[in-house]
mmCIF file with all atom_site columns, C-alpha atoms in Angstrom:
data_model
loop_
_atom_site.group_PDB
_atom_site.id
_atom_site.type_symbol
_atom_site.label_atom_id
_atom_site.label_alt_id
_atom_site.label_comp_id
_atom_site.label_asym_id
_atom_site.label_entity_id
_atom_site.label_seq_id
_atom_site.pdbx_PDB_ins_code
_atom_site.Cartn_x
_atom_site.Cartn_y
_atom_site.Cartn_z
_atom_site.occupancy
_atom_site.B_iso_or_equiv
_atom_site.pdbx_formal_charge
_atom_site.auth_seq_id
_atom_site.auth_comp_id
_atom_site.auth_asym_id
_atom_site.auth_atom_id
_atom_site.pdbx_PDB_model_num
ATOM 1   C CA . UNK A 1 1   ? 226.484 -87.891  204.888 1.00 79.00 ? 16  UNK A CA 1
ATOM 2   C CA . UNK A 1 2   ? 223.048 -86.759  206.123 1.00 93.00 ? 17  UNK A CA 1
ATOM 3   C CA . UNK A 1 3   ? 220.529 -88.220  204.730 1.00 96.00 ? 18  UNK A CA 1
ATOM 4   C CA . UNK A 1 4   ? 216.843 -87.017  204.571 1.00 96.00 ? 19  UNK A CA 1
ATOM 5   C CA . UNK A 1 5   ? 213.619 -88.711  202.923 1.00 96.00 ? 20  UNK A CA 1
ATOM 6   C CA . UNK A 1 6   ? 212.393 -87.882  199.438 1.00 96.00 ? 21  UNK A CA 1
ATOM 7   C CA . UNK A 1 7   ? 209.362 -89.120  197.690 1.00 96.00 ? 22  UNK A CA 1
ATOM 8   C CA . UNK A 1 8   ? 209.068 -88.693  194.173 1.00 97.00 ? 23  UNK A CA 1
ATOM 9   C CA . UNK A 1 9   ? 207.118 -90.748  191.324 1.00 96.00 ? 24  UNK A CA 1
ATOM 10  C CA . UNK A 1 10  ? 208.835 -93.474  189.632 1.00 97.00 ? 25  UNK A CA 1
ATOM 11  C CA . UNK A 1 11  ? 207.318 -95.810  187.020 1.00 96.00 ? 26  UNK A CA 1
ATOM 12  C CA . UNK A 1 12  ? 203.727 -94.431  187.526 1.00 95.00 ? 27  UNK A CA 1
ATOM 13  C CA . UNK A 1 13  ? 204.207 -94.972  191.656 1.00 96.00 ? 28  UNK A CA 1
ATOM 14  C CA . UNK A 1 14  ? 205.045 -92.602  194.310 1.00 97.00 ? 29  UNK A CA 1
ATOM 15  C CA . UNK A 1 15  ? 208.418 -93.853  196.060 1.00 97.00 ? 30  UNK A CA 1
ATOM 16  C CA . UNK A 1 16  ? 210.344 -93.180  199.261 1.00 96.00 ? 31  UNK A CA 1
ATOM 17  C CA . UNK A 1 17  ? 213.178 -92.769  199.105 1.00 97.00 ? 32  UNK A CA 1
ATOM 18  C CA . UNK A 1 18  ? 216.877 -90.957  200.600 1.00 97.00 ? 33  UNK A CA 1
ATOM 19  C CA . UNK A 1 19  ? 218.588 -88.091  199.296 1.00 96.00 ? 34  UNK A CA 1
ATOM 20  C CA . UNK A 1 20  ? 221.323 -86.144  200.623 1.00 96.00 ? 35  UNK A CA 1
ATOM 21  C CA . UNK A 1 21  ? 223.329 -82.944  199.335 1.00 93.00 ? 36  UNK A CA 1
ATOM 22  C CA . UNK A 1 22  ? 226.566 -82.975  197.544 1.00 92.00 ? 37  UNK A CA 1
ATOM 23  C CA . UNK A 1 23  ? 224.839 -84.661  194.584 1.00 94.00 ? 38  UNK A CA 1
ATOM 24  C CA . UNK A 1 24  ? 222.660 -83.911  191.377 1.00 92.00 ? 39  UNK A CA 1
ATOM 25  C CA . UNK A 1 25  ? 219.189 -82.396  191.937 1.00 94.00 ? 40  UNK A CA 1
ATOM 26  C CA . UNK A 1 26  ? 219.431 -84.049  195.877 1.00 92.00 ? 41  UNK A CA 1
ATOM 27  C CA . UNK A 1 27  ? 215.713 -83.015  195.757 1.00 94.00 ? 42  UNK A CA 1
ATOM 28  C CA . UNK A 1 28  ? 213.576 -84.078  193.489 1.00 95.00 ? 43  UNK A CA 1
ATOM 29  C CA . UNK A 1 29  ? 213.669 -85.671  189.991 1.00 96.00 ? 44  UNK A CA 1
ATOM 30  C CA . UNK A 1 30  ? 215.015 -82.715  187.918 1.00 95.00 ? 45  UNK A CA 1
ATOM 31  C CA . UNK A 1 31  ? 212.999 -81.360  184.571 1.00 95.00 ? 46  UNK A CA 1
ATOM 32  C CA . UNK A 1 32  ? 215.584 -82.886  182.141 1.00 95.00 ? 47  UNK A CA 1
ATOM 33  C CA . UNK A 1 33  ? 215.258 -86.508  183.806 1.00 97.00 ? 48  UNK A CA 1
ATOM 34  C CA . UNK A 1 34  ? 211.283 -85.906  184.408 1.00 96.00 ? 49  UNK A CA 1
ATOM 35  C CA . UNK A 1 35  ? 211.553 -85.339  180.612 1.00 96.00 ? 50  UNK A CA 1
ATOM 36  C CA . UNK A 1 36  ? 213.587 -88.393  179.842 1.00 97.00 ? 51  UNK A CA 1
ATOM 37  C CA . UNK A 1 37  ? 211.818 -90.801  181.972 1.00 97.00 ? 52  UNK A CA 1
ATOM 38  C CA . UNK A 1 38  ? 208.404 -90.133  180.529 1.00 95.00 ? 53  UNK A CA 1
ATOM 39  C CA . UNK A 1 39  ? 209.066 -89.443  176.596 1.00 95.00 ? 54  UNK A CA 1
ATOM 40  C CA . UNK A 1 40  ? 211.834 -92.362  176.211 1.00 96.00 ? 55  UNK A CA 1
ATOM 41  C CA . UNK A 1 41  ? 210.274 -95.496  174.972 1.00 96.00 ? 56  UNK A CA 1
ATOM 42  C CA . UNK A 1 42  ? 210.355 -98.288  177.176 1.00 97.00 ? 57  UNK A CA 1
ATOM 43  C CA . UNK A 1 43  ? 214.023 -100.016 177.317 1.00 98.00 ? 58  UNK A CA 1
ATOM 44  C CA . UNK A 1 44  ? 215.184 -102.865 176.587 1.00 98.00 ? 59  UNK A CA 1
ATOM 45  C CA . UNK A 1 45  ? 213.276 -106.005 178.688 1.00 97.00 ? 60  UNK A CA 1
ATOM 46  C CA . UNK A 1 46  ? 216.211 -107.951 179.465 1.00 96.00 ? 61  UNK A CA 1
ATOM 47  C CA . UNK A 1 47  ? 220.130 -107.632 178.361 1.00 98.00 ? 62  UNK A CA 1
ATOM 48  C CA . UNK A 1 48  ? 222.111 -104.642 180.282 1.00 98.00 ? 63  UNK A CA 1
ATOM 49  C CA . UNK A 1 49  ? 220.846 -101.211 180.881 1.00 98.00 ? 64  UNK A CA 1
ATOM 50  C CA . UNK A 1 50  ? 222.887 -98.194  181.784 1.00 98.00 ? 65  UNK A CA 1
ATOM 51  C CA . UNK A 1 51  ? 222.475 -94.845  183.558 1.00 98.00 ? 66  UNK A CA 1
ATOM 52  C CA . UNK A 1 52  ? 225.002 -92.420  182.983 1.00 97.00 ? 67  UNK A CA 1
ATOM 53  C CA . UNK A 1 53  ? 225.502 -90.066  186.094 1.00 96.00 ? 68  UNK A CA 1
ATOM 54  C CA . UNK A 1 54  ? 223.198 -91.856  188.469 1.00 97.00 ? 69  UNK A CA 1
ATOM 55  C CA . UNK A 1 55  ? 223.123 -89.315  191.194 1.00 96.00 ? 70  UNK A CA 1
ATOM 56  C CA . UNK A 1 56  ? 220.412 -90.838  194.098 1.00 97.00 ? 71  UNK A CA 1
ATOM 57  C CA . UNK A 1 57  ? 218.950 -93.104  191.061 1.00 98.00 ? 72  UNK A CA 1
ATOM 58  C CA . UNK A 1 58  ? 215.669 -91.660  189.607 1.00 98.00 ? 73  UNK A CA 1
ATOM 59  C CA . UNK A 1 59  ? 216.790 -93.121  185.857 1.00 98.00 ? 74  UNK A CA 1
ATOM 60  C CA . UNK A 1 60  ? 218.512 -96.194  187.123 1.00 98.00 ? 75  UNK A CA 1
ATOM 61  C CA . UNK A 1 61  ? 215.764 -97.126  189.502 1.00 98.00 ? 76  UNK A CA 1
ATOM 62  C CA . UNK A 1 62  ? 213.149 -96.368  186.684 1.00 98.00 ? 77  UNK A CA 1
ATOM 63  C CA . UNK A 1 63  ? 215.240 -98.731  184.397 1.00 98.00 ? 78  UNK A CA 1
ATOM 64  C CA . UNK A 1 64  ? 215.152 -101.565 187.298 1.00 98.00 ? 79  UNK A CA 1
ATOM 65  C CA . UNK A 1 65  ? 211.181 -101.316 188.030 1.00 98.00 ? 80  UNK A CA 1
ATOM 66  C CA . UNK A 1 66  ? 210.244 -101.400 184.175 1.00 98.00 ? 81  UNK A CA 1
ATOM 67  C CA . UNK A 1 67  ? 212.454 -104.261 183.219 1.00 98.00 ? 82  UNK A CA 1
ATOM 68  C CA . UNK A 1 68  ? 213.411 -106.262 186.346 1.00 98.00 ? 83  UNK A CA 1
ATOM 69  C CA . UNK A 1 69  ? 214.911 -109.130 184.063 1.00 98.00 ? 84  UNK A CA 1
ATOM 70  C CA . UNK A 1 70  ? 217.203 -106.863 182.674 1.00 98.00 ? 85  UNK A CA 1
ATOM 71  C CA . UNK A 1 71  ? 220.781 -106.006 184.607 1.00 98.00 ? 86  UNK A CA 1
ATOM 72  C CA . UNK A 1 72  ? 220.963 -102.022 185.441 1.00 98.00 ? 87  UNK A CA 1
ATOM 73  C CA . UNK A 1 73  ? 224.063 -100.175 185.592 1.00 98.00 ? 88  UNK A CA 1
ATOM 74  C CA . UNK A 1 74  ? 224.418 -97.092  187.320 1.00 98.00 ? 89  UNK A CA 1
ATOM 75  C CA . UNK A 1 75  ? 227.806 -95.300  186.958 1.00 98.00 ? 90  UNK A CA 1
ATOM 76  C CA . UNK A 1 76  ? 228.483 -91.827  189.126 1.00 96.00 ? 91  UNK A CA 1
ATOM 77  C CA . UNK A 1 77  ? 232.307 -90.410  189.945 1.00 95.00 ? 92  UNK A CA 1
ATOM 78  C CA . UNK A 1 78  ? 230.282 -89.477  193.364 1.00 95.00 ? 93  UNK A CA 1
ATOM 79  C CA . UNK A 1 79  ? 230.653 -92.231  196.579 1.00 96.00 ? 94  UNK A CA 1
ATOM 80  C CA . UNK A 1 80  ? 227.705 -90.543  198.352 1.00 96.00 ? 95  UNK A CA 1
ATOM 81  C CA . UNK A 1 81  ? 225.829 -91.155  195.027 1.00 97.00 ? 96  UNK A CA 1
ATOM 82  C CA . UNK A 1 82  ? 226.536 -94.749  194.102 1.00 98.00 ? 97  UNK A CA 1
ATOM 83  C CA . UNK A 1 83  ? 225.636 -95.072  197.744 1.00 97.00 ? 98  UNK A CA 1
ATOM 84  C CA . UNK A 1 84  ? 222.095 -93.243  197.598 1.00 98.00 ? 99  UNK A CA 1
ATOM 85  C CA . UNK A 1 85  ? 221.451 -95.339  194.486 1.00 98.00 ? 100 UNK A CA 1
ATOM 86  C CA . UNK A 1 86  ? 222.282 -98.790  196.188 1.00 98.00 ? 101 UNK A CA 1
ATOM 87  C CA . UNK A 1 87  ? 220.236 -98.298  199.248 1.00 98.00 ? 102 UNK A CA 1
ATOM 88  C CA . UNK A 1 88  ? 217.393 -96.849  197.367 1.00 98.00 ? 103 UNK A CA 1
ATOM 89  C CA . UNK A 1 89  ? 217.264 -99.679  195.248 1.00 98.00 ? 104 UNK A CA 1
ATOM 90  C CA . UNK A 1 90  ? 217.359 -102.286 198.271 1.00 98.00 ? 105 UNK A CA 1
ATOM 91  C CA . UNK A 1 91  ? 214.658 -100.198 199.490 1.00 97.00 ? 106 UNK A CA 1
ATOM 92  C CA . UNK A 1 92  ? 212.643 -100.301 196.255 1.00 98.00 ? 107 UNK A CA 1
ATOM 93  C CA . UNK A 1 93  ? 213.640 -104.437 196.465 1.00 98.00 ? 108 UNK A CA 1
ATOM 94  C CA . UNK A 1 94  ? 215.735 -104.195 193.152 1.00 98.00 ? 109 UNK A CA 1
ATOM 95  C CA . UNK A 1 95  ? 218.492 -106.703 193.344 1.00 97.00 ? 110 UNK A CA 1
ATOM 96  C CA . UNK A 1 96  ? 218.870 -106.136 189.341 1.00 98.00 ? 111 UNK A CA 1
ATOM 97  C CA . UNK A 1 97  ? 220.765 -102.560 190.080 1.00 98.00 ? 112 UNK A CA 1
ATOM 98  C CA . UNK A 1 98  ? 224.592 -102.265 190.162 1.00 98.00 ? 113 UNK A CA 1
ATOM 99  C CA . UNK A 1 99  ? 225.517 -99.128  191.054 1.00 98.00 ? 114 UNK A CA 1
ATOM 100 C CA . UNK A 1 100 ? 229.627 -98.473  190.676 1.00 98.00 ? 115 UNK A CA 1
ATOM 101 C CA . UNK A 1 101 ? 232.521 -96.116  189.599 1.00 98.00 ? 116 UNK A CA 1
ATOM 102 C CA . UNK A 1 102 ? 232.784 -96.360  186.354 1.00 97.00 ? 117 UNK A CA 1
ATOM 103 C CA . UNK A 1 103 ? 236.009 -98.063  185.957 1.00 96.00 ? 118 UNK A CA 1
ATOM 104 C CA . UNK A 1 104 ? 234.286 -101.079 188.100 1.00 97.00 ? 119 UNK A CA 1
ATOM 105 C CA . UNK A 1 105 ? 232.328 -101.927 185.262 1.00 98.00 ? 120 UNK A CA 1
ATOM 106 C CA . UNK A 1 106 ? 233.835 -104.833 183.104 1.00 97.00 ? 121 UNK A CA 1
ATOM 107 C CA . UNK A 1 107 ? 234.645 -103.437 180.038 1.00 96.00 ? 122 UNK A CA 1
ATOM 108 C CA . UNK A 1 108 ? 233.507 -106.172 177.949 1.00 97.00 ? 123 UNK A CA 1
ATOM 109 C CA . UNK A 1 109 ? 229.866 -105.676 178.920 1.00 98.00 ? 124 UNK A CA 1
ATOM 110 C CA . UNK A 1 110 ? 227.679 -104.119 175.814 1.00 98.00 ? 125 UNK A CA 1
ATOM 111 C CA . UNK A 1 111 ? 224.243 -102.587 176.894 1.00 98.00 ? 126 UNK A CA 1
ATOM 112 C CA . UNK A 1 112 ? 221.040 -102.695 175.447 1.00 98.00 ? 127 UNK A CA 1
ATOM 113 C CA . UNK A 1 113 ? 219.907 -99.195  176.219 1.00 98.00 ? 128 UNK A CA 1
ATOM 114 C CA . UNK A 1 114 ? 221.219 -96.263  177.793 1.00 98.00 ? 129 UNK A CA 1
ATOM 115 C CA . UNK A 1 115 ? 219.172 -93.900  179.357 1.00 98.00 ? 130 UNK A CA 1
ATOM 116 C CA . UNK A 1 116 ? 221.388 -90.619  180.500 1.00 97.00 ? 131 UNK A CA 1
ATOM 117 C CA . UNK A 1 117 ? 220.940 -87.004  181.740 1.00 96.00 ? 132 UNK A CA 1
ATOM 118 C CA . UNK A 1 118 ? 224.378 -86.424  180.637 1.00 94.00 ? 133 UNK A CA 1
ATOM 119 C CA . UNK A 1 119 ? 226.470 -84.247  183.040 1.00 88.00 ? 134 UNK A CA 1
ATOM 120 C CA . UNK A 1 120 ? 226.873 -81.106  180.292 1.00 82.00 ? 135 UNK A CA 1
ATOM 121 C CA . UNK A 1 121 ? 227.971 -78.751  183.359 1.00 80.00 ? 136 UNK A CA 1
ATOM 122 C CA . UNK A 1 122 ? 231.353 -80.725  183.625 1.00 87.00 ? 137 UNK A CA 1
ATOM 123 C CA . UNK A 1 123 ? 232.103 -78.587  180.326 1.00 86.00 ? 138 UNK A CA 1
ATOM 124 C CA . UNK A 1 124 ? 233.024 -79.658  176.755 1.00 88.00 ? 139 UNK A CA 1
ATOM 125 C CA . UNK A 1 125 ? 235.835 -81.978  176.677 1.00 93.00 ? 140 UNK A CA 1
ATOM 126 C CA . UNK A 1 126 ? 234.876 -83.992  179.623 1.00 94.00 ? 141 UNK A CA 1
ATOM 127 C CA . UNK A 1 127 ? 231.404 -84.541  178.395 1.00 94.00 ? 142 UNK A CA 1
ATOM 128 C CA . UNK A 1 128 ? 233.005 -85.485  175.494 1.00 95.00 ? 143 UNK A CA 1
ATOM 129 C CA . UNK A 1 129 ? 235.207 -88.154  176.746 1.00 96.00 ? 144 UNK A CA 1
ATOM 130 C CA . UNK A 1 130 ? 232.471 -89.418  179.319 1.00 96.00 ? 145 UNK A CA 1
ATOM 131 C CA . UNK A 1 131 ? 229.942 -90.169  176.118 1.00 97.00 ? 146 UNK A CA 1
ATOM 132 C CA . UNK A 1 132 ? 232.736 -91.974  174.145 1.00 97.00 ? 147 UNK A CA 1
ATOM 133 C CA . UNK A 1 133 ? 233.903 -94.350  176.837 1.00 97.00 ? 148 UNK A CA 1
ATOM 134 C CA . UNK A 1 134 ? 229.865 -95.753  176.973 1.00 98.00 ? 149 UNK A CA 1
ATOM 135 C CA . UNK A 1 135 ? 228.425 -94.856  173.395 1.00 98.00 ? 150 UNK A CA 1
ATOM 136 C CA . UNK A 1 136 ? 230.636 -97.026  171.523 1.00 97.00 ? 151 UNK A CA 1
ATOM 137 C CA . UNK A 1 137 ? 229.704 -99.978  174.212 1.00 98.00 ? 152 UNK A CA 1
ATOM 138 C CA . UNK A 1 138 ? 225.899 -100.109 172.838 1.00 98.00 ? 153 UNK A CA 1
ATOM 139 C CA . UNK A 1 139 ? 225.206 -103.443 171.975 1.00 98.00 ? 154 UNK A CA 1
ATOM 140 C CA . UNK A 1 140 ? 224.242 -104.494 167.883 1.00 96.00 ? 155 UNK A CA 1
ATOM 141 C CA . UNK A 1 141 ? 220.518 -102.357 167.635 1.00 95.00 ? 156 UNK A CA 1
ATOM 142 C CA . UNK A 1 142 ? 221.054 -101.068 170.818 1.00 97.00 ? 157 UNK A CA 1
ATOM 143 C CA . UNK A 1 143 ? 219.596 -97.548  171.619 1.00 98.00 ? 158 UNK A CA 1
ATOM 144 C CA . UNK A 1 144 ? 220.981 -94.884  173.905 1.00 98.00 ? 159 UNK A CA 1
ATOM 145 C CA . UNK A 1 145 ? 218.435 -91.586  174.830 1.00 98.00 ? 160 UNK A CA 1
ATOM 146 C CA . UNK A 1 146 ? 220.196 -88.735  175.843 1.00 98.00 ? 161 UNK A CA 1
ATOM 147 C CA . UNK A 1 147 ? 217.617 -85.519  177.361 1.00 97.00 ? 162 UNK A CA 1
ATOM 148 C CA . UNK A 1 148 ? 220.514 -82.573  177.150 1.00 95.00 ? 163 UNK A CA 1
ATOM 149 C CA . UNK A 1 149 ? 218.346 -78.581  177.365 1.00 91.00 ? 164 UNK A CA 1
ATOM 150 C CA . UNK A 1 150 ? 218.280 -76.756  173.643 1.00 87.00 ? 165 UNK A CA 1
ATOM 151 C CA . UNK A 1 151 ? 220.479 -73.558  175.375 1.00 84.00 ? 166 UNK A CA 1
ATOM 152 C CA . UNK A 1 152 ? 223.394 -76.269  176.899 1.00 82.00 ? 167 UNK A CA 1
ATOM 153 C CA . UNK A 1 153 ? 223.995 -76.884  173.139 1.00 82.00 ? 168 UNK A CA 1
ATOM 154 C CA . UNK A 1 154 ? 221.740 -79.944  172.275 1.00 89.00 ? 169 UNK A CA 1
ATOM 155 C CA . UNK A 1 155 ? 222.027 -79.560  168.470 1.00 92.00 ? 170 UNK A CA 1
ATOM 156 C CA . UNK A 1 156 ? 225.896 -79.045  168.825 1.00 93.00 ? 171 UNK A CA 1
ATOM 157 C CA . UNK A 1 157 ? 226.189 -82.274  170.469 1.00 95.00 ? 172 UNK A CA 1
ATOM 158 C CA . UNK A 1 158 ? 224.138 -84.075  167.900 1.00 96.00 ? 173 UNK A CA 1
ATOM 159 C CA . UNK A 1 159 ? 226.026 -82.588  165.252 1.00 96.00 ? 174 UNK A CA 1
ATOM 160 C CA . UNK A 1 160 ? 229.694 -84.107  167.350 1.00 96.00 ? 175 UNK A CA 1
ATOM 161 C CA . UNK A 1 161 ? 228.062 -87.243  167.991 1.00 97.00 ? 176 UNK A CA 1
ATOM 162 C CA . UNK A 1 162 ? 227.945 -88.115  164.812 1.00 97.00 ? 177 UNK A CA 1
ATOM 163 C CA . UNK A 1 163 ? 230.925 -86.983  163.285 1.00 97.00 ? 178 UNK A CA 1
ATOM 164 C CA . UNK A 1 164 ? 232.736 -88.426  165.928 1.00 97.00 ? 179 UNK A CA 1
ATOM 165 C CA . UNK A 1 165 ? 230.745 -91.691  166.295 1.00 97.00 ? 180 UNK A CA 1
ATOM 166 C CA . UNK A 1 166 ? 231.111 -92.414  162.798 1.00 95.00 ? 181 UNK A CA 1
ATOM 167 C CA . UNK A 1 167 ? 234.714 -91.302  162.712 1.00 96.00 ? 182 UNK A CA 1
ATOM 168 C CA . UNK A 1 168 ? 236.113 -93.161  165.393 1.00 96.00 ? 183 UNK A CA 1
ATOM 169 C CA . UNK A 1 169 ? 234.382 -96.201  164.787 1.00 96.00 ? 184 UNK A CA 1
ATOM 170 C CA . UNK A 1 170 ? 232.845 -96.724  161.448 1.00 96.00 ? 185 UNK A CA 1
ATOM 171 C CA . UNK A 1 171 ? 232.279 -100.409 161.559 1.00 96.00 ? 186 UNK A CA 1
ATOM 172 C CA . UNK A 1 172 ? 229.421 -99.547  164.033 1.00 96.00 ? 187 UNK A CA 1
ATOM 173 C CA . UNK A 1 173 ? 227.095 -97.580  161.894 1.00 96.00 ? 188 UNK A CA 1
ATOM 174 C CA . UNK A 1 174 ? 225.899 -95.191  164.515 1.00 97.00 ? 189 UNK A CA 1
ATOM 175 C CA . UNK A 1 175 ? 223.265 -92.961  163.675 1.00 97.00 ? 190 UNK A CA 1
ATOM 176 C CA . UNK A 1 176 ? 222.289 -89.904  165.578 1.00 97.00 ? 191 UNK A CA 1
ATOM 177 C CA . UNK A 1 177 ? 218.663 -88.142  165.789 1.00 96.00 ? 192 UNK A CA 1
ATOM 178 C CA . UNK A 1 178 ? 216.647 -85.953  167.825 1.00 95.00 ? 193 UNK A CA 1
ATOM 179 C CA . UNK A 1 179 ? 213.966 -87.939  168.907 1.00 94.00 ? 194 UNK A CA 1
ATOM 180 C CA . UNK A 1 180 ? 211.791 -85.355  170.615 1.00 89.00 ? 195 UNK A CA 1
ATOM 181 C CA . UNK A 1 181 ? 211.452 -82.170  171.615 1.00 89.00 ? 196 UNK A CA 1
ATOM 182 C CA . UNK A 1 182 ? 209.655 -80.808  175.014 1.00 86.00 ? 197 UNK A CA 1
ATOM 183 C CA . UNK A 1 183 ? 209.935 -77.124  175.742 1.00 83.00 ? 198 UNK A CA 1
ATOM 184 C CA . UNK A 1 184 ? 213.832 -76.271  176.769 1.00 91.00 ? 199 UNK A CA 1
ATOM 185 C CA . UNK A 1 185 ? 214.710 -80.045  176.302 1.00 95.00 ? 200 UNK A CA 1
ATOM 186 C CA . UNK A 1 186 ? 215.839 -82.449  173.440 1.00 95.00 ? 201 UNK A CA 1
ATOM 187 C CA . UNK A 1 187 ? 215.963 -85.860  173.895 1.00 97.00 ? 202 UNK A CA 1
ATOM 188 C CA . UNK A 1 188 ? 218.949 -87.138  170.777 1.00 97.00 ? 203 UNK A CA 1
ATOM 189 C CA . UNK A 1 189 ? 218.932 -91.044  169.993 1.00 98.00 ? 204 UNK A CA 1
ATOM 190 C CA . UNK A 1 190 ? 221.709 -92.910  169.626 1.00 98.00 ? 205 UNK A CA 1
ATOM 191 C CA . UNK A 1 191 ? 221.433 -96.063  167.532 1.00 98.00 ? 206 UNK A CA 1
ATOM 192 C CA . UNK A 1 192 ? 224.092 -98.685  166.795 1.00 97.00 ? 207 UNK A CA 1
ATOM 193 C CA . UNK A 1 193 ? 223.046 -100.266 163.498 1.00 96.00 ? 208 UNK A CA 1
ATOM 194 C CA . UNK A 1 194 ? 225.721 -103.033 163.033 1.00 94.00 ? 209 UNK A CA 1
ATOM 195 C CA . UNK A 1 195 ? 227.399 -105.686 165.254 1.00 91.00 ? 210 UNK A CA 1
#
């Protein structure tokens, strides 16, 4: 894997960091995630914290620097990711960032917050199944933020996210809104309500 520096702005500071290609936006913090990291409110302080599709780790990292007493988990199907995210967060000094496949993750672990720039290209069904294996692992008033663009069907999903949510596990009391809007991009809240 080459590797090649990139310095972007993270948590109000500019960073360097590595990037390489074969992943997500390999150069720069994409408009969705640029979106998501500065309109979500802050997460959780302490507990677990999860990034859906880490890529090189712009939301993980983010998650790590504003609540270092707080365990990050960064899940990616990509090696070359999980290993841009690691060594950027050893870089950064984060020893609170676990960055993993996400069957590696024990599956008794309930998180906090989620913060995801969900991977919508991977089409419909996969999407699907990627958001119910973490969703339903938010812990008791527990918030996930999801930034998915208006024409990649943000409404749709809101609309399936909660009939599904609420279908599959109705002890939960999930409750799905659109938080904000900016421009092309939605950012859709995901609240567990009950233990």
């Amino acid at each position: 894997m080459k590797r090649r520096p990139l310095t972007v702005v993270l948590a109000g500071e500019k960073r360097t960091l590595q990037t390489a290609g074969g992943i997500f936006s390999p150069d720069g913090v994409d408009k969705g995630t640029t979106i998501l990291l500065s309109e979500a409110p802050p997460p959780a302080t302490e507990g677990n914290l999860l990034d859906i599709g880490c890529g090189w780790g712009p939301i993980a990292l983010t998650l790590a620097l504003r609540s270092p007493d707080a365990a990050v988990y960064a899940v990616d199907v990509n090696e070359r990711s999980l290993e841009l995210t690691t060594d950027n967060a050893k870089a950064l000094g984060l020893d609170n960032v676990h960055a993993s496949t996400p069957d590696a993750v024990d599956p008794e672990i309930r998180f906090n917050t989620i913060w995801s720039n969900p991977p919508i290209r991977v089409g419909k069904e996969e999407l699907h199944s990627i958001l119910l294996m973490w969703l339903p692992r938010l812990a008791h008033d527990g918030n996930a933020y999801l930034v998915v663009q208006k024409n990649l069907g943000s409404d749709s999903l809101q609309r399936w996210l909660t009939a599904e949510l609420n279908e599959q596990f109705p002890e939960a009391g999930f409750k799905v809104v659109r938080d904000s809007t900016n421009k092309a991009f939605r950012i859709l809240k995901v609240t567990r309500t009950k233990p």
